[in-house]
Amino acid sequence: MAARRLKESLSRHLVQDIYRCSQKKQTGVSLKYMMNFGSFPTKKNLLMSAQFLHKELPVRLAHRVIELENLPYGLSEKSNVLKVRDWYVDSFRDLRSFPEIVDNEDELKFTDLIQKVKIRHNDVMPTMAVGIQELKQDLGQKVGLNELPEIHQFLDRFYMSRIGIRMLIGQHVALHQPDPPPGFIGLISTRVSPVDVAKNAIEDARSLCMRTYGDSPEVHVYGDPNFTFAYVPTHLHQMVFELVKNSLRAVEERYENSDQESPPVRVVVADGIEDVTIKVIKDGYVNTSKNLQHEVYGMSNTFSFF
């Protein structure tokens, strides 16, 4: 079945608008700025936030639409990738159709809209995963993403943009809560313990490893549990979970048929003068590392999930 290209399935005006917005640069928003801005969620601030998102979100969505339209190896033609692309197009259309936000009544209606947009994109990751799997089957099961650098780089950018959009939407929506949890500014906790979060993520990762392999290596955590900093707990949990999950899988598969006992995985949380680093060490080598400084939602180097 031929791919439904944008120009063939959408109005000329909408396609031109998507391309025009895709030429604009995204505006990075730092975690610090969101904390400062969200500390006093007045009606005026919420109105300003909605006005910013009204302009910014279509730009970010347009970037993804154009990229999904022009993927190599025929990936853009996969039905699941087309489904994801159409979700982005629908969200772009909804946002661009929303009139200018001039008062708090408009702001509340807009907040309801972006909540629906966020829900629409809940299944982006598993749907994209199916499309990637279909591509790998077409190219041969032995072909990995490391042999397809263009796809690998696209997925990095694509998933990196996800957390930026979802964070911007989620933070705006959360600021409407009349009774926020203690120590929280929207989605941001002012006192996150990376060691405590790591322990919870490790428990989840080991549970998954046990269900998959029937066993799991031990994981040792090193760091000061009393050290805290401002961050989004769910994002940190997801990062550590993925890092540890990959390390557990690598160790389990390496020692699966060995007489040797699998060595423990070590998670080291180090707080420096200007950053926080989480390193996952297996077999004496740093397997993966995540530096948590300069978290700017929407920039090209952001760890993201939209």
mmCIF file of C-alpha atoms in Angstrom:
data_model
loop_
_atom_site.group_PDB
_atom_site.id
_atom_site.type_symbol
_atom_site.label_atom_id
_atom_site.label_comp_id
_atom_site.label_asym_id
_atom_site.label_seq_id
_atom_site.Cartn_x
_atom_site.Cartn_y
_atom_site.Cartn_z
ATOM 1 C CA MET A 1 0.000 0.000 0.000
ATOM 2 C CA ALA A 2 1.409 3.383 -0.961
ATOM 3 C CA ALA A 3 2.277 5.776 1.815
ATOM 4 C CA ARG A 4 -0.155 8.603 2.418
ATOM 5 C CA ARG A 5 2.149 11.561 1.930
ATOM 6 C CA LEU A 6 1.212 14.820 3.616
ATOM 7 C CA LYS A 7 0.563 16.646 0.352
ATOM 8 C CA GLU A 8 -1.761 13.873 -0.800
ATOM 9 C CA SER A 9 -3.858 13.557 2.356
ATOM 10 C CA LEU A 10 -4.029 17.074 3.817
ATOM 11 C CA SER A 11 -5.144 20.458 2.594
ATOM 12 C CA ARG A 12 -2.542 22.639 0.933
ATOM 13 C CA HIS A 13 -2.981 25.318 3.595
ATOM 14 C CA LEU A 14 -2.345 22.854 6.459
ATOM 15 C CA VAL A 15 0.737 21.364 4.783
ATOM 16 C CA GLN A 16 2.183 24.829 4.165
ATOM 17 C CA ASP A 17 1.519 25.763 7.787
ATOM 18 C CA ILE A 18 3.289 22.616 9.032
ATOM 19 C CA TYR A 19 6.349 23.320 6.868
ATOM 20 C CA ARG A 20 6.363 26.986 7.899
ATOM 21 C CA CYS A 21 6.284 26.116 11.613
ATOM 22 C CA SER A 22 8.934 23.428 11.158
ATOM 23 C CA GLN A 23 11.354 26.133 9.978
ATOM 24 C CA LYS A 24 11.115 27.943 13.313
ATOM 25 C CA LYS A 25 13.471 27.195 16.190
ATOM 26 C CA GLN A 26 12.227 25.604 19.378
ATOM 27 C CA THR A 27 12.470 27.664 22.550
ATOM 28 C CA GLY A 28 14.355 25.874 25.312
ATOM 29 C CA VAL A 29 12.904 26.099 28.814
ATOM 30 C CA SER A 30 15.122 25.254 31.768
ATOM 31 C CA LEU A 31 14.020 23.401 34.861
ATOM 32 C CA LYS A 32 15.108 26.389 36.950
ATOM 33 C CA TYR A 33 12.917 28.741 34.927
ATOM 34 C CA MET A 34 9.909 26.448 35.310
ATOM 35 C CA MET A 35 10.461 26.338 39.074
ATOM 36 C CA ASN A 36 10.760 30.094 39.379
ATOM 37 C CA PHE A 37 7.766 30.722 37.143
ATOM 38 C CA GLY A 38 5.610 28.041 38.771
ATOM 39 C CA SER A 39 6.352 29.089 42.348
ATOM 40 C CA PHE A 40 3.481 31.588 42.115
ATOM 41 C CA PRO A 41 0.822 30.104 39.773
ATOM 42 C CA THR A 42 -1.336 33.217 39.592
ATOM 43 C CA LYS A 43 -3.995 33.596 36.927
ATOM 44 C CA LYS A 44 -1.695 36.053 35.153
ATOM 45 C CA ASN A 45 1.184 33.552 35.111
ATOM 46 C CA LEU A 46 -1.065 30.749 33.894
ATOM 47 C CA LEU A 47 -2.329 33.012 31.127
ATOM 48 C CA MET A 48 1.250 33.823 30.087
ATOM 49 C CA SER A 49 2.151 30.132 30.175
ATOM 50 C CA ALA A 50 -0.804 29.222 27.957
ATOM 51 C CA GLN A 51 0.067 31.969 25.485
ATOM 52 C CA PHE A 52 3.638 30.660 25.279
ATOM 53 C CA LEU A 53 2.504 27.047 24.757
ATOM 54 C CA HIS A 54 -0.022 28.160 22.148
ATOM 55 C CA LYS A 55 2.893 29.392 20.030
ATOM 56 C CA GLU A 56 5.573 26.880 21.045
ATOM 57 C CA LEU A 57 3.825 23.500 20.890
ATOM 58 C CA PRO A 58 2.888 23.726 17.169
ATOM 59 C CA VAL A 59 6.548 24.420 16.342
ATOM 60 C CA ARG A 60 7.693 21.319 18.215
ATOM 61 C CA LEU A 61 4.961 19.163 16.700
ATOM 62 C CA ALA A 62 5.721 20.421 13.176
ATOM 63 C CA HIS A 63 9.384 19.425 13.565
ATOM 64 C CA ARG A 64 8.322 15.873 14.365
ATOM 65 C CA VAL A 65 5.783 15.684 11.524
ATOM 66 C CA ILE A 66 8.354 16.658 8.891
ATOM 67 C CA GLU A 67 10.906 14.249 10.311
ATOM 68 C CA LEU A 68 8.398 11.377 10.371
ATOM 69 C CA GLU A 69 7.541 12.199 6.761
ATOM 70 C CA ASN A 70 11.131 11.862 5.530
ATOM 71 C CA LEU A 71 12.652 8.815 7.200
ATOM 72 C CA PRO A 72 15.079 6.526 5.303
ATOM 73 C CA TYR A 73 14.731 2.815 4.466
ATOM 74 C CA GLY A 74 10.995 3.184 3.886
ATOM 75 C CA LEU A 75 10.289 3.658 7.588
ATOM 76 C CA SER A 76 7.939 6.566 6.848
ATOM 77 C CA GLU A 77 5.714 4.157 4.912
ATOM 78 C CA LYS A 78 5.153 1.742 7.799
ATOM 79 C CA SER A 79 1.543 1.823 8.959
ATOM 80 C CA ASN A 80 2.459 2.345 12.603
ATOM 81 C CA VAL A 81 4.797 5.224 11.779
ATOM 82 C CA LEU A 82 2.046 6.783 9.664
ATOM 83 C CA LYS A 83 -0.294 6.428 12.633
ATOM 84 C CA VAL A 84 2.160 8.300 14.867
ATOM 85 C CA ARG A 85 2.671 10.961 12.206
ATOM 86 C CA ASP A 86 -1.089 11.454 11.931
ATOM 87 C CA TRP A 87 -1.368 11.881 15.711
ATOM 88 C CA TYR A 88 1.154 14.704 15.476
ATOM 89 C CA VAL A 89 -0.702 16.229 12.554
ATOM 90 C CA ASP A 90 -4.004 16.064 14.444
ATOM 91 C CA SER A 91 -2.457 17.722 17.486
ATOM 92 C CA PHE A 92 -0.838 20.385 15.314
ATOM 93 C CA ARG A 93 -4.184 21.108 13.638
ATOM 94 C CA ASP A 94 -6.011 21.329 16.971
ATOM 95 C CA LEU A 95 -3.507 23.776 18.412
ATOM 96 C CA ARG A 96 -3.359 25.956 15.314
ATOM 97 C CA SER A 97 -7.156 26.050 15.166
ATOM 98 C CA PHE A 98 -7.397 27.293 18.735
ATOM 99 C CA PRO A 99 -7.972 31.070 18.750
ATOM 100 C CA GLU A 100 -5.689 33.585 20.401
ATOM 101 C CA ILE A 101 -5.685 33.303 24.189
ATOM 102 C CA VAL A 102 -6.692 36.632 25.691
ATOM 103 C CA ASP A 103 -8.253 35.879 29.082
ATOM 104 C CA ASN A 104 -8.462 33.246 31.798
ATOM 105 C CA GLU A 105 -11.534 31.617 30.284
ATOM 106 C CA ASP A 106 -9.512 31.011 27.113
ATOM 107 C CA GLU A 107 -6.663 29.687 29.236
ATOM 108 C CA LEU A 108 -8.872 27.068 30.907
ATOM 109 C CA LYS A 109 -10.218 25.901 27.547
ATOM 110 C CA PHE A 110 -6.680 25.688 26.189
ATOM 111 C CA THR A 111 -5.552 23.696 29.232
ATOM 112 C CA ASP A 112 -8.324 21.203 28.552
ATOM 113 C CA LEU A 113 -7.170 20.933 24.928
ATOM 114 C CA ILE A 114 -3.521 20.234 25.711
ATOM 115 C CA GLN A 115 -4.552 17.609 28.257
ATOM 116 C CA LYS A 116 -6.348 15.813 25.410
ATOM 117 C CA VAL A 117 -3.285 16.234 23.187
ATOM 118 C CA LYS A 118 -1.096 14.629 25.859
ATOM 119 C CA ILE A 119 -3.498 11.673 26.157
ATOM 120 C CA ARG A 120 -3.578 11.261 22.358
ATOM 121 C CA HIS A 121 0.170 10.676 22.393
ATOM 122 C CA ASN A 122 0.242 8.147 25.239
ATOM 123 C CA ASP A 123 0.881 5.233 22.871
ATOM 124 C CA VAL A 124 3.553 6.865 20.712
ATOM 125 C CA MET A 125 6.438 4.802 22.077
ATOM 126 C CA PRO A 126 4.970 1.282 21.674
ATOM 127 C CA THR A 127 3.501 2.206 18.283
ATOM 128 C CA MET A 128 6.862 3.479 17.022
ATOM 129 C CA ALA A 129 8.516 0.358 18.429
ATOM 130 C CA VAL A 130 6.282 -1.834 16.267
ATOM 131 C CA GLY A 131 7.195 0.224 13.201
ATOM 132 C CA ILE A 132 10.910 -0.165 13.955
ATOM 133 C CA GLN A 133 10.455 -3.907 14.458
ATOM 134 C CA GLU A 134 8.741 -4.170 11.072
ATOM 135 C CA LEU A 135 11.676 -2.356 9.462
ATOM 136 C CA LYS A 136 14.172 -4.707 11.109
ATOM 137 C CA GLN A 137 12.221 -7.697 9.789
ATOM 138 C CA ASP A 138 12.316 -6.237 6.285
ATOM 139 C CA LEU A 139 16.059 -5.659 6.478
ATOM 140 C CA GLY A 140 16.861 -8.925 8.242
ATOM 141 C CA GLN A 141 16.746 -9.868 11.901
ATOM 142 C CA LYS A 142 20.534 -9.571 12.269
ATOM 143 C CA VAL A 143 20.439 -5.886 11.427
ATOM 144 C CA GLY A 144 20.571 -3.744 14.561
ATOM 145 C CA LEU A 145 20.104 -0.033 15.045
ATOM 146 C CA ASN A 146 23.878 0.360 15.342
ATOM 147 C CA GLU A 147 24.054 -0.629 11.662
ATOM 148 C CA LEU A 148 21.410 1.990 10.855
ATOM 149 C CA PRO A 149 22.902 5.237 12.230
ATOM 150 C CA GLU A 150 20.285 7.432 10.546
ATOM 151 C CA ILE A 151 17.461 5.569 12.312
ATOM 152 C CA HIS A 152 19.364 5.502 15.583
ATOM 153 C CA GLN A 153 19.910 9.270 15.466
ATOM 154 C CA PHE A 154 16.290 9.879 14.515
ATOM 155 C CA LEU A 155 15.030 7.855 17.482
ATOM 156 C CA ASP A 156 17.323 9.784 19.817
ATOM 157 C CA ARG A 157 15.931 13.084 18.560
ATOM 158 C CA PHE A 158 12.367 11.819 18.445
ATOM 159 C CA TYR A 159 12.244 10.363 21.938
ATOM 160 C CA MET A 160 14.256 13.284 23.258
ATOM 161 C CA SER A 161 11.612 15.685 22.046
ATOM 162 C CA ARG A 162 8.869 13.686 23.745
ATOM 163 C CA ILE A 163 9.752 14.495 27.321
ATOM 164 C CA GLY A 164 10.077 18.166 26.425
ATOM 165 C CA ILE A 165 6.544 18.425 25.076
ATOM 166 C CA ARG A 166 5.005 16.260 27.785
ATOM 167 C CA MET A 167 6.887 18.162 30.475
ATOM 168 C CA LEU A 168 5.695 21.537 29.202
ATOM 169 C CA ILE A 169 2.099 20.323 29.002
ATOM 170 C CA GLY A 170 2.224 18.407 32.278
ATOM 171 C CA GLN A 171 3.784 21.299 34.174
ATOM 172 C CA HIS A 172 1.175 23.762 32.943
ATOM 173 C CA VAL A 173 -1.671 21.392 33.838
ATOM 174 C CA ALA A 174 -0.188 20.554 37.253
ATOM 175 C CA LEU A 175 0.020 24.234 38.196
ATOM 176 C CA HIS A 176 -3.793 24.250 38.252
ATOM 177 C CA GLN A 177 -3.882 21.846 41.215
ATOM 178 C CA PRO A 178 -5.469 23.644 44.185
ATOM 179 C CA ASP A 179 -3.515 21.589 46.758
ATOM 180 C CA PRO A 180 -0.131 20.512 45.303
ATOM 181 C CA PRO A 181 1.857 17.848 47.206
ATOM 182 C CA PRO A 182 4.312 19.276 49.759
ATOM 183 C CA GLY A 183 7.637 20.225 48.187
ATOM 184 C CA PHE A 184 6.313 20.172 44.629
ATOM 185 C CA ILE A 185 6.114 22.963 42.066
ATOM 186 C CA GLY A 186 3.911 21.434 39.409
ATOM 187 C CA LEU A 187 5.668 18.197 38.448
ATOM 188 C CA ILE A 188 8.967 19.285 39.964
ATOM 189 C CA SER A 189 10.010 18.119 43.423
ATOM 190 C CA THR A 190 12.338 20.502 45.219
ATOM 191 C CA ARG A 191 13.910 17.692 47.271
ATOM 192 C CA VAL A 192 14.480 14.586 45.176
ATOM 193 C CA SER A 193 16.840 12.000 46.652
ATOM 194 C CA PRO A 194 18.542 10.335 43.655
ATOM 195 C CA VAL A 195 19.601 7.424 45.857
ATOM 196 C CA ASP A 196 16.036 6.739 46.999
ATOM 197 C CA VAL A 197 14.719 7.067 43.433
ATOM 198 C CA ALA A 198 17.500 4.767 42.209
ATOM 199 C CA LYS A 199 16.551 2.116 44.768
ATOM 200 C CA ASN A 200 12.926 2.136 43.593
ATOM 201 C CA ALA A 201 13.973 2.003 39.928
ATOM 202 C CA ILE A 202 16.382 -0.858 40.666
ATOM 203 C CA GLU A 203 13.626 -2.820 42.375
ATOM 204 C CA ASP A 204 11.422 -2.416 39.296
ATOM 205 C CA ALA A 205 14.257 -3.327 36.907
ATOM 206 C CA ARG A 206 15.232 -6.440 38.906
ATOM 207 C CA SER A 207 11.595 -7.525 39.060
ATOM 208 C CA LEU A 208 11.387 -7.292 35.267
ATOM 209 C CA CYS A 209 14.667 -9.197 34.910
ATOM 210 C CA MET A 210 13.366 -11.944 37.220
ATOM 211 C CA ARG A 211 10.194 -12.324 35.158
ATOM 212 C CA THR A 212 12.176 -12.491 31.921
ATOM 213 C CA TYR A 213 15.142 -14.667 32.909
ATOM 214 C CA GLY A 214 14.075 -16.304 36.162
ATOM 215 C CA ASP A 215 16.968 -14.626 37.959
ATOM 216 C CA SER A 216 18.618 -11.240 38.367
ATOM 217 C CA PRO A 217 22.079 -9.980 39.355
ATOM 218 C CA GLU A 218 22.395 -8.046 42.576
ATOM 219 C CA VAL A 219 22.560 -4.271 42.349
ATOM 220 C CA HIS A 220 24.503 -2.176 44.852
ATOM 221 C CA VAL A 221 23.851 1.557 45.240
ATOM 222 C CA TYR A 222 26.547 3.983 46.353
ATOM 223 C CA GLY A 223 25.751 7.556 47.326
ATOM 224 C CA ASP A 224 24.478 9.796 50.080
ATOM 225 C CA PRO A 225 20.738 9.159 50.641
ATOM 226 C CA ASN A 226 20.441 12.530 52.366
ATOM 227 C CA PHE A 227 21.579 14.422 49.287
ATOM 228 C CA THR A 228 18.622 16.006 47.452
ATOM 229 C CA PHE A 229 18.117 18.361 44.556
ATOM 230 C CA ALA A 230 15.286 19.766 42.451
ATOM 231 C CA TYR A 231 14.130 17.445 39.681
ATOM 232 C CA VAL A 232 11.172 15.550 38.232
ATOM 233 C CA PRO A 233 11.040 12.230 40.142
ATOM 234 C CA THR A 234 9.237 10.293 37.405
ATOM 235 C CA HIS A 235 11.817 11.335 34.812
ATOM 236 C CA LEU A 236 14.722 10.334 37.037
ATOM 237 C CA HIS A 237 13.065 6.995 37.810
ATOM 238 C CA GLN A 238 12.632 6.274 34.097
ATOM 239 C CA MET A 239 16.259 7.141 33.326
ATOM 240 C CA VAL A 240 17.695 4.948 36.073
ATOM 241 C CA PHE A 241 15.280 2.134 35.298
ATOM 242 C CA GLU A 242 16.393 2.040 31.645
ATOM 243 C CA LEU A 243 20.094 2.231 32.544
ATOM 244 C CA VAL A 244 19.845 -0.558 35.109
ATOM 245 C CA LYS A 245 17.523 -2.701 32.987
ATOM 246 C CA ASN A 246 20.003 -2.718 30.099
ATOM 247 C CA SER A 247 22.884 -3.573 32.441
ATOM 248 C CA LEU A 248 20.971 -6.413 34.103
ATOM 249 C CA ARG A 249 20.081 -7.883 30.733
ATOM 250 C CA ALA A 250 23.696 -7.703 29.553
ATOM 251 C CA VAL A 251 25.030 -9.392 32.694
ATOM 252 C CA GLU A 252 22.307 -12.047 32.771
ATOM 253 C CA GLU A 253 22.820 -13.002 29.123
ATOM 254 C CA ARG A 254 26.591 -13.086 29.479
ATOM 255 C CA TYR A 255 26.557 -15.398 32.499
ATOM 256 C CA GLU A 256 23.431 -17.355 31.578
ATOM 257 C CA ASN A 257 25.335 -20.528 30.614
ATOM 258 C CA SER A 258 28.396 -19.943 32.792
ATOM 259 C CA ASP A 259 29.497 -21.733 35.950
ATOM 260 C CA GLN A 260 30.540 -18.372 37.333
ATOM 261 C CA GLU A 261 28.206 -16.406 39.528
ATOM 262 C CA SER A 262 27.125 -13.204 37.852
ATOM 263 C CA PRO A 263 28.810 -10.138 39.404
ATOM 264 C CA PRO A 264 26.700 -7.365 40.919
ATOM 265 C CA VAL A 265 25.850 -4.208 39.044
ATOM 266 C CA ARG A 266 26.898 -1.017 40.829
ATOM 267 C CA VAL A 267 25.021 2.255 40.662
ATOM 268 C CA VAL A 268 27.063 5.270 41.758
ATOM 269 C CA VAL A 269 25.365 8.600 42.478
ATOM 270 C CA ALA A 270 27.917 11.422 42.592
ATOM 271 C CA ASP A 271 27.048 15.025 43.348
ATOM 272 C CA GLY A 272 29.577 17.533 42.066
ATOM 273 C CA ILE A 273 29.844 21.278 42.395
ATOM 274 C CA GLU A 274 27.728 21.920 39.314
ATOM 275 C CA ASP A 275 26.094 18.615 38.402
ATOM 276 C CA VAL A 276 24.761 15.256 39.489
ATOM 277 C CA THR A 277 25.982 12.115 37.717
ATOM 278 C CA ILE A 278 24.571 8.596 37.881
ATOM 279 C CA LYS A 279 26.879 5.855 36.636
ATOM 280 C CA VAL A 280 25.955 2.207 36.150
ATOM 281 C CA ILE A 281 28.957 -0.120 36.347
ATOM 282 C CA LYS A 282 29.000 -3.754 35.246
ATOM 283 C CA ASP A 283 32.000 -6.074 35.070
ATOM 284 C CA GLY A 284 34.215 -3.265 36.309
ATOM 285 C CA TYR A 285 33.360 -0.918 33.427
ATOM 286 C CA VAL A 286 31.071 2.088 33.263
ATOM 287 C CA ASN A 287 28.211 0.795 31.156
ATOM 288 C CA THR A 288 26.091 3.928 31.004
ATOM 289 C CA SER A 289 26.106 7.324 32.609
ATOM 290 C CA LYS A 290 23.616 10.167 32.894
ATOM 291 C CA ASN A 291 24.610 13.705 33.771
ATOM 292 C CA LEU A 292 21.696 15.658 35.201
ATOM 293 C CA GLN A 293 22.957 19.197 34.690
ATOM 294 C CA HIS A 294 21.682 21.742 32.169
ATOM 295 C CA GLU A 295 18.315 20.055 31.787
ATOM 296 C CA VAL A 296 16.709 22.194 29.104
ATOM 297 C CA TYR A 297 13.386 20.901 27.822
ATOM 298 C CA GLY A 298 13.247 21.124 24.075
ATOM 299 C CA MET A 299 16.915 21.472 23.145
ATOM 300 C CA SER A 300 18.600 18.890 20.937
ATOM 301 C CA ASN A 301 20.531 17.264 23.782
ATOM 302 C CA THR A 302 17.583 16.733 26.091
ATOM 303 C CA PHE A 303 16.736 13.252 27.372
ATOM 304 C CA SER A 304 13.144 12.954 26.219
ATOM 305 C CA PHE A 305 10.121 10.702 25.713
ATOM 306 C CA PHE A 306 7.297 12.383 23.718
#
